[in-house]
Amino acid sequence: MNEVYIRNFCIIAHIDHGKSTLADRFLEITGTVDTRHMQEQYLDQLELERERGITIKMAPVRMRYHPHRRMTQNDTRNDAESKLLYETITYEIRGAAFEVRKRLGLGHKEIVYHNALAEEFKKRNLRFESEKNIGIFYDGKKIGSYQPDFIIEEKILIELKALPEIGRPQTEQLWSYLKGSDYKLALLINFGTKTLDIQRVVYDTAREIPRDSASLPRPSAQVEEYILNLIDTPGHSDFSYEVSRALAAVEGGILLVDATQGIQAQTLANLHLARSAGLTIIGAVNKIDILEARGDTEGLARIRHEVAELLNISDDEIMMVSAKTGEGVSDLLRVIIERIPSPVEIETDQRASAQNQRVSAAPARALIFDSFYDDHKGVIASVRVFEGTVNGTDIITLAASGASSKIKEVGFFAPPLTATQKLGTGEIGYIATGIKDIALVKIGDTIVSSKSKCQNPKTFALHGYQEPQPVVFVSFYPEDNDEYDLLKRSFDKLRLNDSALHIEPDQNEVLGRGFKVGFLGHLHFEITAERLRREFHVTTVSTFPSVLYKVKTRGGWIEIVKPEEIPEEYEAIWEPMVKIVILTSPEFLNNIYPLQNKFRFSNIMTETFQNQTEIKAIMPLAELVSDFDDQLKSATAGYASFSYELADYMKADIVKIDIAIAGEIIPGLSRFFPKSTLQYEARELVERLKKTLPQQQFAQPIQAKDHGKVIAREDIPALRKELGNFGKNGGDRTRKMKLWQKQKKGKERLKARAHVRIPPHLFKELLKK
């Protein structure tokens, strides 16, 4: 398939704004999935994704779109929305015009728009002639000439205007020029109106025998089929790195906004990522059927205007759709073809040098944006080919890891894996690498493909590769120590389709052997823990989520995750910070302000964004991964949303608290607390311990210690044996005292020999929020 007929795009939105449902409608309209096999959230293959209504794993799919199905090629219209003759070129022209209008706005002279359009046509590789004289004929004789602003690809005439309005005379005049020439199609583009006006004028009636067949335009290049590659991406900020790789694999994106909720924090965050990747953005308002059912036309107009303002375009350019009913989705598909540019090969210096010297061409290059594992084919990399052609018989080399292997298979997602002979420039598909070690195939890496092993693959690496860094660390231990091997196998299998997990062995004196796992965020941790339970039936005990601290010692800097790893003597602790953006209704501001101290906000800035309030702040990552989300939702009745990105480290005023039970420090219960809330947090922790731990035959003092100093204490009394009644009147008190003293000495001897052991199920209760 020629690259000009390919469109690569993704859907970006806040959680629960309808991305997966819109993808379902695309699959239906294009006939990619048969109606009998269609189900909701078709691309979300995990059970957890369907339950939570969120996308966890990105999912690419190739759709074949036939815009002219059930239409005749000779049909013509005189309206601006006809999608027939020379459709592909027309879409490129319209896309260029919209880009010029977006960047220049209103009020310029025709010559300014003319020059800007010329630059856009060059960028889009459209062949054009400017202000060329064409003949006007009558009875086969040339009777005059006409000079359009542009002739595109020797097929389409372009006439530019900058007038307050275009009337019927201008349209009919252009139609007459077509009638007297050898051209069939003209576009009348008016930059003078508030909304860019593009009128399509067609003259395609049967003509007389041509004067000179060699002078006629080339046959219609009307496209009968497009390949639309959609990558359905996660919307949560925990997966922002993987989303950024997916965005790097496409040319455009649909910014989808829920008509009932409006612009949310993750809408802004994902838009920022898309713009950073240089994508062409199409704005779309979803769930319009809900507001239409309410008769809320003002609400629809308002949200459309807000999205248009956000994208700095006119309201008319925002698509209005209902992914549930399918309303407006076919129009959105056509706009994708119209506005999103086709992929273009990016040429390396090595390839240019090879071509100039007439030697073998440089190898092909493809970006890995996801991966999963197959027992027979090894790691299967989801890729976008940026340069050259990847053949099924090639040898690949990974730019970052240097690993090399012969390709087992190449193909595309339909959505099932569908093998093909090759993947060309601009195509999205998969490469079965044959590599068995998942750690060697990393998201963001570049696959270099050629007939032989590439000797210096790093010189061909695509821009922007970096290792995904874990930000949250949790240790997992099997509730039953005999299930350690089962837990290990489970993590190995999870890592095969989730390469973002960082796993290393761990040991705890109370819980035994386990694994310390690094996650991209708190949601990533929750999903993984739930998958362990559901898919692998492993019951685990997990520690408090922690972050990576930097500790300055006399000998230099060290990094720690667990509080018990901190040395006895140190100079300072530095903790990771995040930039957080909270979007809420102004009515909830007073409820949010009390959270500032509790979660240690700093550098707070507040501003009004349309009908919402935006709060920007810096906060510690450790606070974010505790229960910030729950408390924010509680304070705002569930209406606030937030997004975040990692910032730098900052010196922290925090203290490590050790927990001693019966004089013995218990590993795994140590915590970091801010000095400002130290007394409160320590008191709350020992009270929870007292309520949770069982009584023993000896007394158990529970102490929270700061550098050996007790700052909070609770006591669990020893179990006491009832001595019973002595005689008719209760017996002699002296005898009771002797027995009590004897019992006391026995408890002291037992206490001296006792070792406190917290059962795993109780430890699990202690680690709950």
GROMACS .gro file of C-alpha atoms in nm, residues 359-600:
model
  242
  359VAL     CA    1   2.619   0.121  -0.231
  360SER     CA    2   2.374  -0.091  -0.034
  361ALA     CA    3   2.114   0.123   0.139
  362ALA     CA    4   2.121   0.186   0.511
  363PRO     CA    5   1.909  -0.048   0.724
  364ALA     CA    6   1.542   0.004   0.802
  365ARG     CA    7   1.442   0.153   1.138
  366ALA     CA    8   1.137   0.092   1.353
  367LEU     CA    9   1.031   0.229   1.692
  368ILE     CA   10   0.915  -0.017   1.962
  369PHE     CA   11   0.611   0.124   2.142
  370ASP     CA   12   0.496  -0.196   2.316
  371SER     CA   13   0.592  -0.563   2.352
  372PHE     CA   14   0.454  -0.895   2.465
  373TYR     CA   15   0.574  -1.255   2.469
  374ASP     CA   16   0.504  -1.570   2.273
  375ASP     CA   17   0.646  -1.907   2.374
  376HIS     CA   18   0.739  -1.996   2.015
  377LYS     CA   19   0.826  -1.659   1.861
  378GLY     CA   20   0.991  -1.494   2.163
  379VAL     CA   21   0.936  -1.126   2.231
  380ILE     CA   22   0.692  -0.971   1.985
  381ALA     CA   23   0.755  -0.599   1.945
  382SER     CA   24   0.478  -0.360   1.841
  383VAL     CA   25   0.650  -0.119   1.604
  384ARG     CA   26   0.613   0.179   1.375
  385VAL     CA   27   0.845   0.167   1.073
  386PHE     CA   28   0.998   0.510   1.019
  387GLU     CA   29   1.246   0.431   0.745
  388GLY     CA   30   1.299   0.158   0.489
  389THR     CA   31   1.130  -0.180   0.468
  390VAL     CA   32   1.143  -0.458   0.727
  391ASN     CA   33   1.128  -0.798   0.557
  392GLY     CA   34   1.031  -1.122   0.724
  393THR     CA   35   1.373  -1.271   0.646
  394ASP     CA   36   1.585  -0.983   0.783
  395ILE     CA   37   1.823  -0.984   1.076
  396ILE     CA   38   1.743  -0.724   1.343
  397THR     CA   39   1.966  -0.548   1.594
  398LEU     CA   40   1.837  -0.345   1.890
  399ALA     CA   41   2.000  -0.005   1.917
  400ALA     CA   42   1.998   0.023   2.299
  401SER     CA   43   2.068  -0.334   2.413
  402GLY     CA   44   2.271  -0.446   2.112
  403ALA     CA   45   2.085  -0.778   2.098
  404SER     CA   46   2.057  -0.937   1.754
  405SER     CA   47   1.833  -1.208   1.607
  406LYS     CA   48   1.674  -1.331   1.286
  407ILE     CA   49   1.312  -1.223   1.247
  408LYS     CA   50   1.058  -1.500   1.301
  409GLU     CA   51   0.764  -1.313   1.149
  410VAL     CA   52   0.633  -0.968   1.062
  411GLY     CA   53   0.271  -0.863   1.039
  412PHE     CA   54  -0.002  -0.627   1.152
  413PHE     CA   55  -0.288  -0.616   1.403
  414ALA     CA   56  -0.626  -0.686   1.246
  415PRO     CA   57  -0.680  -0.693   1.554
  416PRO     CA   58  -0.552  -1.057   1.564
  417LEU     CA   59  -0.188  -1.098   1.458
  418THR     CA   60  -0.187  -1.125   1.079
  419ALA     CA   61   0.140  -1.223   0.912
  420THR     CA   62   0.267  -1.044   0.602
  421GLN     CA   63   0.588  -1.047   0.400
  422LYS     CA   64   0.710  -0.700   0.494
  423LEU     CA   65   0.635  -0.373   0.669
  424GLY     CA   66   0.713  -0.052   0.482
  425THR     CA   67   0.768   0.310   0.582
  426GLY     CA   68   0.476   0.451   0.779
  427GLU     CA   69   0.321   0.114   0.861
  428ILE     CA   70   0.240  -0.002   1.213
  429GLY     CA   71   0.263  -0.370   1.293
  430TYR     CA   72   0.462  -0.626   1.483
  431ILE     CA   73   0.799  -0.799   1.458
  432ALA     CA   74   0.843  -1.143   1.614
  433THR     CA   75   1.203  -1.097   1.723
  434GLY     CA   76   1.289  -1.452   1.827
  435ILE     CA   77   1.457  -1.304   2.137
  436LYS     CA   78   1.363  -1.493   2.453
  437ASP     CA   79   1.486  -1.242   2.712
  438ILE     CA   80   1.215  -0.978   2.763
  439ALA     CA   81   1.466  -0.744   2.930
  440LEU     CA   82   1.651  -0.696   2.600
  441VAL     CA   83   1.347  -0.561   2.413
  442LYS     CA   84   1.252  -0.229   2.568
  443ILE     CA   85   0.981   0.023   2.488
  444GLY     CA   86   1.131   0.322   2.309
  445ASP     CA   87   1.420   0.124   2.160
  446THR     CA   88   1.493   0.120   1.786
  447ILE     CA   89   1.491  -0.198   1.579
  448VAL     CA   90   1.753  -0.180   1.303
  449SER     CA   91   1.668  -0.427   1.027
  450SER     CA   92   1.884  -0.543   0.733
  451LYS     CA   93   2.010  -0.851   0.552
  452SER     CA   94   2.297  -0.888   0.799
  453LYS     CA   95   2.372  -0.787   1.156
  454CYS     CA   96   2.421  -0.412   1.201
  455GLN     CA   97   2.767  -0.342   1.341
  456ASN     CA   98   2.695   0.000   1.488
  457PRO     CA   99   2.319   0.011   1.564
  458LYS     CA  100   2.335   0.307   1.806
  459THR     CA  101   2.408   0.543   1.517
  460PHE     CA  102   2.064   0.455   1.375
  461ALA     CA  103   1.871   0.501   1.702
  462LEU     CA  104   1.556   0.707   1.670
  463HIS     CA  105   1.543   1.020   1.880
  464GLY     CA  106   1.413   1.021   2.235
  465TYR     CA  107   1.493   0.676   2.376
  466GLN     CA  108   1.518   0.659   2.754
  467GLU     CA  109   1.466   0.391   3.015
  468PRO     CA  110   1.126   0.407   3.186
  469GLN     CA  111   1.202   0.482   3.550
  470PRO     CA  112   1.000   0.326   3.833
  471VAL     CA  113   0.869   0.578   4.083
  472VAL     CA  114   0.686   0.358   4.335
  473PHE     CA  115   0.840   0.056   4.507
  474VAL     CA  116   0.653  -0.220   4.687
  475SER     CA  117   0.786  -0.549   4.826
  476PHE     CA  118   0.574  -0.860   4.774
  477TYR     CA  119   0.597  -1.172   4.988
  478PRO     CA  120   0.396  -1.494   4.958
  479GLU     CA  121   0.152  -1.536   5.244
  480ASP     CA  122   0.263  -1.900   5.250
  481ASN     CA  123   0.643  -1.925   5.232
  482ASP     CA  124   0.609  -2.246   5.029
  483GLU     CA  125   0.462  -2.041   4.743
  484TYR     CA  126   0.781  -1.842   4.681
  485ASP     CA  127   0.858  -2.028   4.356
  486LEU     CA  128   0.499  -1.976   4.238
  487LEU     CA  129   0.532  -1.602   4.307
  488LYS     CA  130   0.860  -1.592   4.112
  489ARG     CA  131   0.705  -1.766   3.809
  490SER     CA  132   0.405  -1.534   3.826
  491PHE     CA  133   0.622  -1.222   3.817
  492ASP     CA  134   0.825  -1.366   3.529
  493LYS     CA  135   0.504  -1.414   3.326
  494LEU     CA  136   0.370  -1.068   3.417
  495ARG     CA  137   0.693  -0.909   3.301
  496LEU     CA  138   0.660  -1.074   2.961
  497ASN     CA  139   0.378  -0.835   2.868
  498ASP     CA  140   0.465  -0.553   3.107
  499SER     CA  141   0.828  -0.460   3.054
  500ALA     CA  142   0.788  -0.152   3.276
  501LEU     CA  143   0.807  -0.370   3.589
  502HIS     CA  144   1.142  -0.364   3.772
  503ILE     CA  145   1.183  -0.678   3.982
  504GLU     CA  146   1.460  -0.788   4.217
  505PRO     CA  147   1.480  -1.038   4.506
  506ASP     CA  148   1.409  -0.914   4.859
  507GLN     CA  149   1.425  -1.050   5.213
  508ASN     CA  150   1.229  -0.967   5.527
  509GLU     CA  151   1.292  -1.112   5.875
  510VAL     CA  152   0.920  -1.137   5.942
  511LEU     CA  153   0.785  -1.236   5.600
  512GLY     CA  154   1.077  -1.428   5.454
  513ARG     CA  155   1.178  -1.422   5.085
  514GLY     CA  156   1.003  -1.203   4.834
  515PHE     CA  157   1.055  -0.946   4.560
  516LYS     CA  158   1.099  -0.570   4.552
  517VAL     CA  159   0.905  -0.437   4.252
  518GLY     CA  160   0.925  -0.094   4.092
  519PHE     CA  161   0.613   0.054   3.931
  520LEU     CA  162   0.532   0.355   3.714
  521GLY     CA  163   0.278   0.475   3.970
  522HIS     CA  164   0.025   0.373   4.232
  523LEU     CA  165  -0.234   0.256   3.976
  524HIS     CA  166   0.030   0.042   3.808
  525PHE     CA  167   0.095  -0.121   4.148
  526GLU     CA  168  -0.276  -0.182   4.214
  527ILE     CA  169  -0.330  -0.339   3.871
  528THR     CA  170  -0.030  -0.569   3.909
  529ALA     CA  171  -0.134  -0.682   4.259
  530GLU     CA  172  -0.484  -0.760   4.132
  531ARG     CA  173  -0.349  -0.952   3.832
  532LEU     CA  174  -0.131  -1.161   4.065
  533ARG     CA  175  -0.439  -1.258   4.259
  534ARG     CA  176  -0.673  -1.321   3.966
  535GLU     CA  177  -0.455  -1.463   3.693
  536PHE     CA  178  -0.199  -1.654   3.898
  537HIS     CA  179  -0.392  -1.721   4.221
  538VAL     CA  180  -0.108  -1.605   4.444
  539THR     CA  181  -0.194  -1.463   4.786
  540THR     CA  182   0.067  -1.206   4.883
  541VAL     CA  183   0.157  -0.961   5.156
  542SER     CA  184   0.282  -0.625   5.025
  543THR     CA  185   0.465  -0.353   5.213
  544PHE     CA  186   0.381   0.018   5.225
  545PRO     CA  187   0.436   0.182   4.883
  546SER     CA  188   0.762   0.373   4.899
  547VAL     CA  189   0.966   0.598   4.672
  548LEU     CA  190   1.335   0.634   4.592
  549TYR     CA  191   1.508   0.860   4.842
  550LYS     CA  192   1.857   1.007   4.806
  551VAL     CA  193   2.058   1.018   5.129
  552LYS     CA  194   2.368   1.229   5.177
  553THR     CA  195   2.628   1.065   5.399
  554ARG     CA  196   2.987   1.147   5.485
  555GLY     CA  197   3.100   0.905   5.219
  556GLY     CA  198   2.876   1.046   4.948
  557TRP     CA  199   2.523   0.993   4.816
  558ILE     CA  200   2.330   0.668   4.839
  559GLU     CA  201   1.982   0.570   4.719
  560ILE     CA  202   1.734   0.386   4.938
  561VAL     CA  203   1.375   0.266   4.911
  562LYS     CA  204   1.306   0.113   5.252
  563PRO     CA  205   1.340   0.322   5.569
  564GLU     CA  206   1.539   0.041   5.733
  565GLU     CA  207   1.806   0.082   5.462
  566ILE     CA  208   1.905   0.427   5.588
  567PRO     CA  209   2.242   0.433   5.771
  568GLU     CA  210   2.267   0.525   6.140
  569GLU     CA  211   2.448   0.849   6.058
  570TYR     CA  212   2.355   1.068   5.764
  571GLU     CA  213   2.353   1.437   5.682
  572ALA     CA  214   2.031   1.486   5.482
  573ILE     CA  215   1.748   1.307   5.301
  574TRP     CA  216   1.622   1.423   4.962
  575GLU     CA  217   1.285   1.307   4.832
  576PRO     CA  218   1.134   1.306   4.479
  577MET     CA  219   0.878   1.576   4.402
  578VAL     CA  220   0.597   1.603   4.147
  579LYS     CA  221   0.429   1.892   3.970
  580ILE     CA  222   0.058   1.842   4.019
  581VAL     CA  223  -0.232   2.009   3.840
  582ILE     CA  224  -0.578   1.987   3.999
  583LEU     CA  225  -0.885   2.087   3.801
  584THR     CA  226  -1.204   2.145   3.998
  585SER     CA  227  -1.515   2.355   4.026
  586PRO     CA  228  -1.465   2.682   4.222
  587GLU     CA  229  -1.726   2.572   4.475
  588PHE     CA  230  -1.489   2.303   4.610
  589LEU     CA  231  -1.187   2.528   4.664
  590ASN     CA  232  -1.251   2.565   5.036
  591ASN     CA  233  -1.258   2.187   5.070
  592ILE     CA  234  -0.925   2.147   4.891
  593TYR     CA  235  -0.731   2.406   5.091
  594PRO     CA  236  -0.709   2.186   5.408
  595LEU     CA  237  -0.529   1.922   5.200
  596GLN     CA  238  -0.237   2.158   5.139
  597ASN     CA  239  -0.078   2.106   5.479
  598LYS     CA  240  -0.164   1.738   5.506
  599PHE     CA  241   0.002   1.656   5.174
  600ARG     CA  242   0.277   1.922   5.196
   0.00000   0.00000   0.00000
